[in-house]
mmCIF file of N, CA and C in Angstrom:
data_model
loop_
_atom_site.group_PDB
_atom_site.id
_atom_site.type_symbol
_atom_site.label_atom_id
_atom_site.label_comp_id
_atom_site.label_asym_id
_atom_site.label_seq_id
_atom_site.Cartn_x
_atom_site.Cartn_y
_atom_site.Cartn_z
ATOM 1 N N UNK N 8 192.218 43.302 12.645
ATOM 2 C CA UNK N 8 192.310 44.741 12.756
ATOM 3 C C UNK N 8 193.100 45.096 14.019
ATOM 4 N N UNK N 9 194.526 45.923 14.041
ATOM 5 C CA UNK N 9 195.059 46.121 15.010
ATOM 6 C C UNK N 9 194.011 47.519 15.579
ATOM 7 N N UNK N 10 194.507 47.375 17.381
ATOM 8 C CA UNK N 10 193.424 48.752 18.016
ATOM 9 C C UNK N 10 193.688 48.174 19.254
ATOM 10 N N UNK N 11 193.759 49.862 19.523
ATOM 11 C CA UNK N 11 194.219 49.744 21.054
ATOM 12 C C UNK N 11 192.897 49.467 21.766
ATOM 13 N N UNK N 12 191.801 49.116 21.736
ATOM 14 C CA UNK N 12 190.588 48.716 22.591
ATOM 15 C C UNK N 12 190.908 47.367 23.043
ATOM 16 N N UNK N 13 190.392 47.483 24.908
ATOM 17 C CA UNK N 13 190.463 46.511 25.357
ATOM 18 C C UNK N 13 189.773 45.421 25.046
ATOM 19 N N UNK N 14 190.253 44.460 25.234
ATOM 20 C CA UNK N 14 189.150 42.782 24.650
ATOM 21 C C UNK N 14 187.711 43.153 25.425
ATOM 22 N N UNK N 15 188.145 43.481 26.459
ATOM 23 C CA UNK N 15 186.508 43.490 27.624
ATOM 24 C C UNK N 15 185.523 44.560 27.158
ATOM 25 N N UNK N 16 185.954 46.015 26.700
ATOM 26 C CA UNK N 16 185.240 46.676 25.965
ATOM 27 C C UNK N 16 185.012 46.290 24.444
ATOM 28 N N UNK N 17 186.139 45.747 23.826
ATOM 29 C CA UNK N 17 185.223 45.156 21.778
ATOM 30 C C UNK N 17 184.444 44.270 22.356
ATOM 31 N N UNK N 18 184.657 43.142 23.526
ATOM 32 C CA UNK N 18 182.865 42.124 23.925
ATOM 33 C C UNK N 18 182.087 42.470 24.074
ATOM 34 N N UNK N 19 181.673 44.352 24.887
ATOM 35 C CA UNK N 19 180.900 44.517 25.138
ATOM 36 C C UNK N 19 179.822 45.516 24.140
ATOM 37 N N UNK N 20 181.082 45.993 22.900
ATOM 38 C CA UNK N 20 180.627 46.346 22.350
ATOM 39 C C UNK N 20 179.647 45.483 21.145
ATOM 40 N N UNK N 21 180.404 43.706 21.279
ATOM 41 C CA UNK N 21 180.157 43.006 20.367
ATOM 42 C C UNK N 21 178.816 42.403 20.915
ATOM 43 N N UNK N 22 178.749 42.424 21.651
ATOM 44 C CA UNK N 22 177.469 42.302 22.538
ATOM 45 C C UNK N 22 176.063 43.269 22.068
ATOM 46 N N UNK N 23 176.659 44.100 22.548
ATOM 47 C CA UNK N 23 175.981 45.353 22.007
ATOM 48 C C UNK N 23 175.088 45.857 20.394
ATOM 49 N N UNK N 24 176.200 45.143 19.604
ATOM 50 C CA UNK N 24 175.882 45.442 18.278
ATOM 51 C C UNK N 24 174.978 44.047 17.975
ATOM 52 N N UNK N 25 175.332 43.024 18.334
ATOM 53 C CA UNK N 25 174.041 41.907 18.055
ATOM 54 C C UNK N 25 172.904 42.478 18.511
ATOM 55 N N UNK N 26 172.715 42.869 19.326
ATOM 56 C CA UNK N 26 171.418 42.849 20.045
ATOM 57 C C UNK N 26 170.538 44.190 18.784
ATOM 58 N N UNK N 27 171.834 45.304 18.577
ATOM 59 C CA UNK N 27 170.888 46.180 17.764
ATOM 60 C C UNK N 27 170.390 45.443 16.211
ATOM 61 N N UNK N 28 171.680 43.977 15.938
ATOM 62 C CA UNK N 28 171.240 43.691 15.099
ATOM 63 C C UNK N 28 169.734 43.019 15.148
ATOM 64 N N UNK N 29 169.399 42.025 16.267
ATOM 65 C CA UNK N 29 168.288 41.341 16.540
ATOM 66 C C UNK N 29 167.263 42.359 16.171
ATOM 67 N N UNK N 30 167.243 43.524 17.274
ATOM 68 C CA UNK N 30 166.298 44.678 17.272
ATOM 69 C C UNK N 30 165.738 45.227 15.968
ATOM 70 N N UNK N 31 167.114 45.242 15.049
ATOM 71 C CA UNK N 31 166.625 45.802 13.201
ATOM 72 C C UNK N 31 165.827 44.431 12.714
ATOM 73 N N UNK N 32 166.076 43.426 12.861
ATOM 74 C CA UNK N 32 165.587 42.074 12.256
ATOM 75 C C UNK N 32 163.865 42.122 12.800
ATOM 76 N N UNK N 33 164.143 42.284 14.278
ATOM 77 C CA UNK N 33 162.406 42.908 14.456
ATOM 78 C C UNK N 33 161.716 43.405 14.230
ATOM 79 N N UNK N 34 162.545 44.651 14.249
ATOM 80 C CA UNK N 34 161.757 46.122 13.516
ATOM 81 C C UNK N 34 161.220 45.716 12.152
ATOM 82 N N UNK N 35 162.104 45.559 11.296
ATOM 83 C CA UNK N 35 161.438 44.901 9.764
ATOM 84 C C UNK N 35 160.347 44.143 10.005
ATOM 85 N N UNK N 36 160.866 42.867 11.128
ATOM 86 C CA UNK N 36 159.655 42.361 10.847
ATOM 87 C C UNK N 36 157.865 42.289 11.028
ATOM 88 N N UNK N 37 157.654 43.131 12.010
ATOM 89 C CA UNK N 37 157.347 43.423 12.746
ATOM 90 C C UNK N 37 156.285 44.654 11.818
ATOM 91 N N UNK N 38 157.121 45.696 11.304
ATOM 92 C CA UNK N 38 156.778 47.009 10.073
ATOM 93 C C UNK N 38 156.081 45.814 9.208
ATOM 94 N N UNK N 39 156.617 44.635 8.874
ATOM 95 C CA UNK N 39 156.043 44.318 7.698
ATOM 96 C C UNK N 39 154.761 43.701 7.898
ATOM 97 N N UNK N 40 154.773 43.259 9.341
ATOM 98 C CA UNK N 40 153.186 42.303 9.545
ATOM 99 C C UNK N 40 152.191 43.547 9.680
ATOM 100 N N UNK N 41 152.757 44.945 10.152
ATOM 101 C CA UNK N 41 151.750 45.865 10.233
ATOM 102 C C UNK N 41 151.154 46.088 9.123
ATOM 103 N N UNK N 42 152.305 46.776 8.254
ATOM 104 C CA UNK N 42 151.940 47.206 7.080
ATOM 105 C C UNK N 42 150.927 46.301 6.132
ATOM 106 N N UNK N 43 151.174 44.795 6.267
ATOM 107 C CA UNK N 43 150.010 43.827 5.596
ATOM 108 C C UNK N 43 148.815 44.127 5.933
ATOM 109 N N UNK N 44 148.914 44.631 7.570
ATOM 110 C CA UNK N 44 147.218 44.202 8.511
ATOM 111 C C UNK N 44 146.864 45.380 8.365
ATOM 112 N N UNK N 45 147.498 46.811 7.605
ATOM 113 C CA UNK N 45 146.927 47.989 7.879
ATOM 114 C C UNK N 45 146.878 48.660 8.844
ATOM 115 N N UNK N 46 148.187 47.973 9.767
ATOM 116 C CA UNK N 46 148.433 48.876 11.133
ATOM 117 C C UNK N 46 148.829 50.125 11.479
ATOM 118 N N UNK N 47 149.161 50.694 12.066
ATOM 119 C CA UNK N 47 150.050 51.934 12.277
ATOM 120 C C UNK N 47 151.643 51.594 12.649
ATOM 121 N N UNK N 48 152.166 51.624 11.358
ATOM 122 C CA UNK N 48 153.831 50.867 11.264
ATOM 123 C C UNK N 48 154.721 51.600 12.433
ATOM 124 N N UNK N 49 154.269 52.961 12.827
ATOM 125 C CA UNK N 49 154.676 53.516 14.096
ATOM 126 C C UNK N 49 154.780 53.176 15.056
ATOM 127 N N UNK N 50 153.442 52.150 15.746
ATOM 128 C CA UNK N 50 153.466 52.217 16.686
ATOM 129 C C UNK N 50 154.671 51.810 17.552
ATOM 130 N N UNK N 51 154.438 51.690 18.798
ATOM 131 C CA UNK N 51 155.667 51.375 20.098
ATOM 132 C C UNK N 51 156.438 49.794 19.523
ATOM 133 N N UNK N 52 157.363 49.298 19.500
ATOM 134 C CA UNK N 52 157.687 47.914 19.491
ATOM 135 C C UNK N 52 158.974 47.438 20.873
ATOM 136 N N UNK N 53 158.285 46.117 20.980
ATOM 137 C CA UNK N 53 159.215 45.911 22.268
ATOM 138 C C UNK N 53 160.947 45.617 21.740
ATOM 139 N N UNK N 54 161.231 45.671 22.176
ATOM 140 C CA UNK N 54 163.043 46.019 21.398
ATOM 141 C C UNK N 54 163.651 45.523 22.758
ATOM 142 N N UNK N 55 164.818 44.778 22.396
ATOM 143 C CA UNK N 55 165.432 43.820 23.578
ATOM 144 C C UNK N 55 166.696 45.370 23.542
ATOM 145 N N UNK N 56 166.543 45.268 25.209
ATOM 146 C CA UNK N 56 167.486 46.119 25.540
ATOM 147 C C UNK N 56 169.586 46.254 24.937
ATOM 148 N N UNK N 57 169.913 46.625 24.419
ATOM 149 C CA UNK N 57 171.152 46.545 23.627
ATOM 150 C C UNK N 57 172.215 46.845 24.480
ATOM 151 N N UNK N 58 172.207 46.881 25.736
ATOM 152 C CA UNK N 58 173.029 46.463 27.048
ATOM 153 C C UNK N 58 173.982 45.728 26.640
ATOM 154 N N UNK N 59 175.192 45.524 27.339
ATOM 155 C CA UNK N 59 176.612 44.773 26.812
ATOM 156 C C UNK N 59 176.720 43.340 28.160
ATOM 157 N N UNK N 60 175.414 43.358 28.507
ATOM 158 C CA UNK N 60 175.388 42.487 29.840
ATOM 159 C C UNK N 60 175.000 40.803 28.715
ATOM 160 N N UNK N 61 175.698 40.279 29.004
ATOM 161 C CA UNK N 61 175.331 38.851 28.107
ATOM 162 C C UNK N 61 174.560 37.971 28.926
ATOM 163 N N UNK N 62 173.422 38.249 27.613
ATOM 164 C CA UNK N 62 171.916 37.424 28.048
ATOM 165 C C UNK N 62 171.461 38.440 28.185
ATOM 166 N N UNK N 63 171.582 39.568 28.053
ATOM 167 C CA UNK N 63 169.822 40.261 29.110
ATOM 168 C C UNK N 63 168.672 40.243 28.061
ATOM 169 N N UNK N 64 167.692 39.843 28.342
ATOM 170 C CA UNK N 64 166.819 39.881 27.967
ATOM 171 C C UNK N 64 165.683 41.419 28.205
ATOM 172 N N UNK N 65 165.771 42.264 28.548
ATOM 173 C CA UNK N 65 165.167 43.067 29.296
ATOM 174 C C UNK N 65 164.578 43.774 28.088
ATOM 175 N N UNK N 66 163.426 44.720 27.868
ATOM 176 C CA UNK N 66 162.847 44.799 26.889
ATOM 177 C C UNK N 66 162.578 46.555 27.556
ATOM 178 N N UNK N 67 162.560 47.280 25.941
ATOM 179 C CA UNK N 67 162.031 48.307 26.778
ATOM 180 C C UNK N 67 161.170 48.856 25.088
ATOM 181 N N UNK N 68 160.292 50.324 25.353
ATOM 182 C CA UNK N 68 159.722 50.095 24.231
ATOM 183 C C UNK N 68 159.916 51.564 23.429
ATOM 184 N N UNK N 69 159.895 51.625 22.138
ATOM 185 C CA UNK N 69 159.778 52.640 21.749
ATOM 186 C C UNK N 69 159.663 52.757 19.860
ATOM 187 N N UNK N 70 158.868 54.089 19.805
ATOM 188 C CA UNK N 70 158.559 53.476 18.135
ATOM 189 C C UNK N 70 159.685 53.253 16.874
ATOM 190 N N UNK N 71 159.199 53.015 15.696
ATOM 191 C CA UNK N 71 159.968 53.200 15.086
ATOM 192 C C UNK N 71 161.470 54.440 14.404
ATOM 193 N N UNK N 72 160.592 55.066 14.859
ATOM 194 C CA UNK N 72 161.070 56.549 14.433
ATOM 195 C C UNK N 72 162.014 56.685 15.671
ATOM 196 N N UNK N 73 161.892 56.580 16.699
ATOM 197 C CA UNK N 73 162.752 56.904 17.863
ATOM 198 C C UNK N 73 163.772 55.970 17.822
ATOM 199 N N UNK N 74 163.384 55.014 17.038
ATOM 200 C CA UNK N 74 164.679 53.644 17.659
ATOM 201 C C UNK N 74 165.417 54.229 16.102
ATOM 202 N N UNK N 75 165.319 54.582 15.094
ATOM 203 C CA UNK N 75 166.134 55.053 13.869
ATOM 204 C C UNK N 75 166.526 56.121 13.777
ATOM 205 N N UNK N 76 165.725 57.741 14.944
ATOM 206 C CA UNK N 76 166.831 58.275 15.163
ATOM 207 C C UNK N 76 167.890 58.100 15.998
ATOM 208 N N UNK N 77 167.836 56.929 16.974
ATOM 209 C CA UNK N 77 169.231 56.915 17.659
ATOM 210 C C UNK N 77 170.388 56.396 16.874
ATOM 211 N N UNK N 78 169.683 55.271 16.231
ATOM 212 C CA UNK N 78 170.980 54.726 15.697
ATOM 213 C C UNK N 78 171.128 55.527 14.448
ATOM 214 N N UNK N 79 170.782 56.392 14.343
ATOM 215 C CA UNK N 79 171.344 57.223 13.319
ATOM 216 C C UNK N 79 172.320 57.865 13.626
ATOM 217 N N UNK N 80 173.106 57.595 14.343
ATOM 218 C CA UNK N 80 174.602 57.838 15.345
ATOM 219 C C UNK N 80 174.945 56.668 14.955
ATOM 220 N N UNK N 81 176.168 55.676 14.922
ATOM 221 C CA UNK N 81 176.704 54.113 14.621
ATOM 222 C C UNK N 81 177.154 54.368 16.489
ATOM 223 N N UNK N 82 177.166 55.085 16.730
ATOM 224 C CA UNK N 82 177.933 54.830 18.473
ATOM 225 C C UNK N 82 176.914 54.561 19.347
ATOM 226 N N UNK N 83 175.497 54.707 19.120
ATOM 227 C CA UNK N 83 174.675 54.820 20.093
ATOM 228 C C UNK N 83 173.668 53.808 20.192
ATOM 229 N N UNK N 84 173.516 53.265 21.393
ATOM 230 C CA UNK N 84 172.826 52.260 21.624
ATOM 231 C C UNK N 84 171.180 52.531 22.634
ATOM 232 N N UNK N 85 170.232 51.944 22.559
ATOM 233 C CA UNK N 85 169.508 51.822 23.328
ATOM 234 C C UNK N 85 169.285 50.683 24.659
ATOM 235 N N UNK N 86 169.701 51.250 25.595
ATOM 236 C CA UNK N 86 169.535 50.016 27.191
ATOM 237 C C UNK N 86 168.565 50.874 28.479
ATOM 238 N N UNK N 87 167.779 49.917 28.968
ATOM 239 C CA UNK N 87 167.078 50.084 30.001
ATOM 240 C C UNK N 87 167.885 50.821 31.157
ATOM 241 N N UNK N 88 167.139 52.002 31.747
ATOM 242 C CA UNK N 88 168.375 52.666 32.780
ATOM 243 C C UNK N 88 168.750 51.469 33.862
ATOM 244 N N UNK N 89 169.654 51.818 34.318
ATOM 245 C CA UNK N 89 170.444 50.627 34.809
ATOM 246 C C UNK N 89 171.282 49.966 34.202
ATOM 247 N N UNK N 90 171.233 49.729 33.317
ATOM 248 C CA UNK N 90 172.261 49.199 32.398
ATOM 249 C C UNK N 90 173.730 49.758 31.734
ATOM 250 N N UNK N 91 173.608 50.965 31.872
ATOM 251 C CA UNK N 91 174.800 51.568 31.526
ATOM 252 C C UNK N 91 175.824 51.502 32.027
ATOM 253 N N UNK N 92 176.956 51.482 31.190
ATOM 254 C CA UNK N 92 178.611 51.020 32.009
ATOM 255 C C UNK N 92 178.861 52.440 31.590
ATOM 256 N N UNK N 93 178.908 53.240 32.717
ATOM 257 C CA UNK N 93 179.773 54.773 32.760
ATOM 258 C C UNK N 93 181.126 54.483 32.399
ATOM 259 N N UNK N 94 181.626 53.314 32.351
ATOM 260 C CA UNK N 94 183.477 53.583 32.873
ATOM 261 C C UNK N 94 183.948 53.136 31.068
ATOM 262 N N UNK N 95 182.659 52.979 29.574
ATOM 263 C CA UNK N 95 183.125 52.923 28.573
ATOM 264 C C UNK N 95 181.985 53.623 27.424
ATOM 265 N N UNK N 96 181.498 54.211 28.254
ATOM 266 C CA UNK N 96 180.106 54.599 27.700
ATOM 267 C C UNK N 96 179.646 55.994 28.322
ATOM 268 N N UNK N 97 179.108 56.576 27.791
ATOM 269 C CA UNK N 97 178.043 57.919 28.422
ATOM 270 C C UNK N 97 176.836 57.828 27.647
ATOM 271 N N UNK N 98 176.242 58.369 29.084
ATOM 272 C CA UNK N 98 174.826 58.666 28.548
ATOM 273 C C UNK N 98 174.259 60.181 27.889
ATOM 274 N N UNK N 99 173.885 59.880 26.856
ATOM 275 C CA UNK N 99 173.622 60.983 25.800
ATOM 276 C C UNK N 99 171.923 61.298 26.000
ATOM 277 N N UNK N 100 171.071 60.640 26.556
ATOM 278 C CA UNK N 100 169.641 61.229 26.607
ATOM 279 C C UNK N 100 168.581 60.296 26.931
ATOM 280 N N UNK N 101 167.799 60.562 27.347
ATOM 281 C CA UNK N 101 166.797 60.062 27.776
ATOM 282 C C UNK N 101 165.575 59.622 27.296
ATOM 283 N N UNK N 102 165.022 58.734 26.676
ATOM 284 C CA UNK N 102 163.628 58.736 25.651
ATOM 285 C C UNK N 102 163.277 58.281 26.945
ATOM 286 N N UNK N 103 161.543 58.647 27.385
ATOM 287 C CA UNK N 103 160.631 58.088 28.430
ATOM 288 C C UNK N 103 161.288 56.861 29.046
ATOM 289 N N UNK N 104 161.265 55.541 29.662
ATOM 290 C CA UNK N 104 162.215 54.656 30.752
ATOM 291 C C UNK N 104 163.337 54.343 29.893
ATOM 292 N N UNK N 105 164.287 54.559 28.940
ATOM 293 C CA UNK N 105 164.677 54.291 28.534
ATOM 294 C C UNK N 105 166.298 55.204 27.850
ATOM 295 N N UNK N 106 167.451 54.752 28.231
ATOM 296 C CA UNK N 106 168.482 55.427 27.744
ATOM 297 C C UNK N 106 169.037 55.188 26.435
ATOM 298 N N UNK N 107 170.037 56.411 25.925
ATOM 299 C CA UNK N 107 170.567 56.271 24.543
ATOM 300 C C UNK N 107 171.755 56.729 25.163
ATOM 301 N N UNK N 108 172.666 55.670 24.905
ATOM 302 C CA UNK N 108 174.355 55.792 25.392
ATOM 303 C C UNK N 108 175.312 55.924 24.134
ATOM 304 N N UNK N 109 176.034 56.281 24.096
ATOM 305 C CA UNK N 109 177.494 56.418 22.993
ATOM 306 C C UNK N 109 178.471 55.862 23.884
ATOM 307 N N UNK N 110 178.642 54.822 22.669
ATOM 308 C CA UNK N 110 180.237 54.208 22.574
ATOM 309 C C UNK N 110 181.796 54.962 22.204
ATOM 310 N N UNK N 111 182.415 54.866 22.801
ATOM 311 C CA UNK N 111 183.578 55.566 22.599
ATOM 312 C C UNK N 111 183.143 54.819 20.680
ATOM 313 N N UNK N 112 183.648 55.790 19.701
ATOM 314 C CA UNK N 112 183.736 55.799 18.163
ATOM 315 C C UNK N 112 184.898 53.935 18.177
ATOM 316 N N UNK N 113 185.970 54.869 18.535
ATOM 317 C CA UNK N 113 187.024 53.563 18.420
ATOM 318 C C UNK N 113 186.726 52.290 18.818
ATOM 319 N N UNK N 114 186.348 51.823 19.578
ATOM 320 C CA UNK N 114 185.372 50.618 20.423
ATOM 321 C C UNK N 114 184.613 50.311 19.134
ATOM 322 N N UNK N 115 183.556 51.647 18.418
ATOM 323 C CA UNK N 115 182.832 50.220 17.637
ATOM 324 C C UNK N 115 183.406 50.129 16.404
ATOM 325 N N UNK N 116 184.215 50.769 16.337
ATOM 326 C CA UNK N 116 184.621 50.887 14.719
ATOM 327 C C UNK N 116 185.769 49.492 14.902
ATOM 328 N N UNK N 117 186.068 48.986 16.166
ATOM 329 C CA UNK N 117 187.016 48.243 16.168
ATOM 330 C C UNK N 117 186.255 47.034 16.218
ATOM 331 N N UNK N 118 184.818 46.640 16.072
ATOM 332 C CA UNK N 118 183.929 45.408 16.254
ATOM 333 C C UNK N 118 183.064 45.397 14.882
ATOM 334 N N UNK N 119 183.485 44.675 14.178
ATOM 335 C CA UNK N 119 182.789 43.924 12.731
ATOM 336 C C UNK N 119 181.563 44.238 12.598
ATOM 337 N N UNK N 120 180.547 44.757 12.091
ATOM 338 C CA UNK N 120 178.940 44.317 12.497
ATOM 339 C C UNK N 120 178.809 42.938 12.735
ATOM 340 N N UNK N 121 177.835 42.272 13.326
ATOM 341 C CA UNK N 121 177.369 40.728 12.842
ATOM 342 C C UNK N 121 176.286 40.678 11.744
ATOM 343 N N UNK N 122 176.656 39.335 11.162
ATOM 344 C CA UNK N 122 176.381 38.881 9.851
ATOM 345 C C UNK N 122 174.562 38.270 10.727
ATOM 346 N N UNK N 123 173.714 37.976 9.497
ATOM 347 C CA UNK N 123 172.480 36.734 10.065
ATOM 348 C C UNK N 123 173.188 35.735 10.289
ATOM 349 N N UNK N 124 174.316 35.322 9.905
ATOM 350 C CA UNK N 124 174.973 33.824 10.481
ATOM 351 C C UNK N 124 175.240 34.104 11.973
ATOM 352 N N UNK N 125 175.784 34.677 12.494
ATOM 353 C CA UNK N 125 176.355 35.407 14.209
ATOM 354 C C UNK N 125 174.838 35.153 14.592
ATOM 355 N N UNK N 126 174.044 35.699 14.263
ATOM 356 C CA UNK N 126 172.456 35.548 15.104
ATOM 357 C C UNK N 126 171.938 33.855 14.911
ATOM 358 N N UNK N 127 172.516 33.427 13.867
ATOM 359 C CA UNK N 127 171.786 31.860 13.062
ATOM 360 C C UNK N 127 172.421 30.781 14.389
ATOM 361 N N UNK N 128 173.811 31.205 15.031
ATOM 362 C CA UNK N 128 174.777 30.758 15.432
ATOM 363 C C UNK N 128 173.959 29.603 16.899
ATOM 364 N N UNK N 129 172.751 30.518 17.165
ATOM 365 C CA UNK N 129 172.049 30.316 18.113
ATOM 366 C C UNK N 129 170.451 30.242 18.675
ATOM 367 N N UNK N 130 169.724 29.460 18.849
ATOM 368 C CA UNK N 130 168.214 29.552 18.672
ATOM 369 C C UNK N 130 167.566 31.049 19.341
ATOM 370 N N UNK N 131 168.757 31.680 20.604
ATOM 371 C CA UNK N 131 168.507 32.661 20.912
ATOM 372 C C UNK N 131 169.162 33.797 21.051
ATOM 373 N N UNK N 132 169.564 34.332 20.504
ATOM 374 C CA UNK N 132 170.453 35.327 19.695
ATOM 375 C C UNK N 132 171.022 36.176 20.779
ATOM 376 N N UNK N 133 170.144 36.676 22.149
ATOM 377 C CA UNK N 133 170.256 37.570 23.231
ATOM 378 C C UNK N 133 171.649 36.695 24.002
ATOM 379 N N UNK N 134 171.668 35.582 23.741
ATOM 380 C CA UNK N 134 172.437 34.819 24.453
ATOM 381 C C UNK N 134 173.856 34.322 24.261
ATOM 382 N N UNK N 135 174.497 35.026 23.003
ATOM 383 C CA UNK N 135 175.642 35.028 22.536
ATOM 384 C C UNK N 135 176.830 35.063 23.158
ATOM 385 N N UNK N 136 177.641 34.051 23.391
ATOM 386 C CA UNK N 136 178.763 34.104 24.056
ATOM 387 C C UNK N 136 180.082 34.453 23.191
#
């Protein structure tokens, strides 16, 4: 795909989009052990921060419903404050410790989703080079 986005911003966006992929792979799974045990499929879940920093592990929490209206935007990510790169990103709002940033559109539209193979690639998925 030709595009004028820099390599350093599609990494960070590619970065970025694994991690929301990990985060959906949780969420399911996670909804589904509730829903067996008769839980409250709502409640809070820990969700690895979707930061473009490779490796972070940093966790922040929030329910289901909050983590599906953000990404109900394709530009917007969830990262622990601190994490935000102002110089390719803005911050769009605040859920309790936790930010929701937008990607410039072009940036992600210029990065593939990842497949379960991209996550398979590695025993720990946060750690994608």
């Amino acid at each position: 795909m030709e595009t004028n986005v820099p390599y350093s911003e599609r990494r960070m966006v590619e970065n970025e989009k694994l991690a929301r992929r990990v985060n959906r792979q949780l969420e399911d799974r996670v909804t589904e052990i509730r829903r067996d045990e008769g839980a409250d499929t709502d409640a809070p879940i820990q969700f690895f921060c979707e930061c473009s920093f490779l490796g972070c592990r940093e966790r922040l929490e929030a329910s289901s419903a909050e983590y599906g209206r953000v990404h109900s935007t394709p530009e917007h990510f969830v990262v622990v404050d601190g994490h935000e790169v102002l110089a390719v990103e803005s911050v769009v709002d605040r859920i309790r410790d936790f930010l929701v940033v937008r990607k410039r559109a072009e940036a992600v539209r210029a990065v593939p989703e990842p497949t379960d193979a991209d996550i398979d690639k590695d025993d720990d998925p946060t750690t994608k080079e």
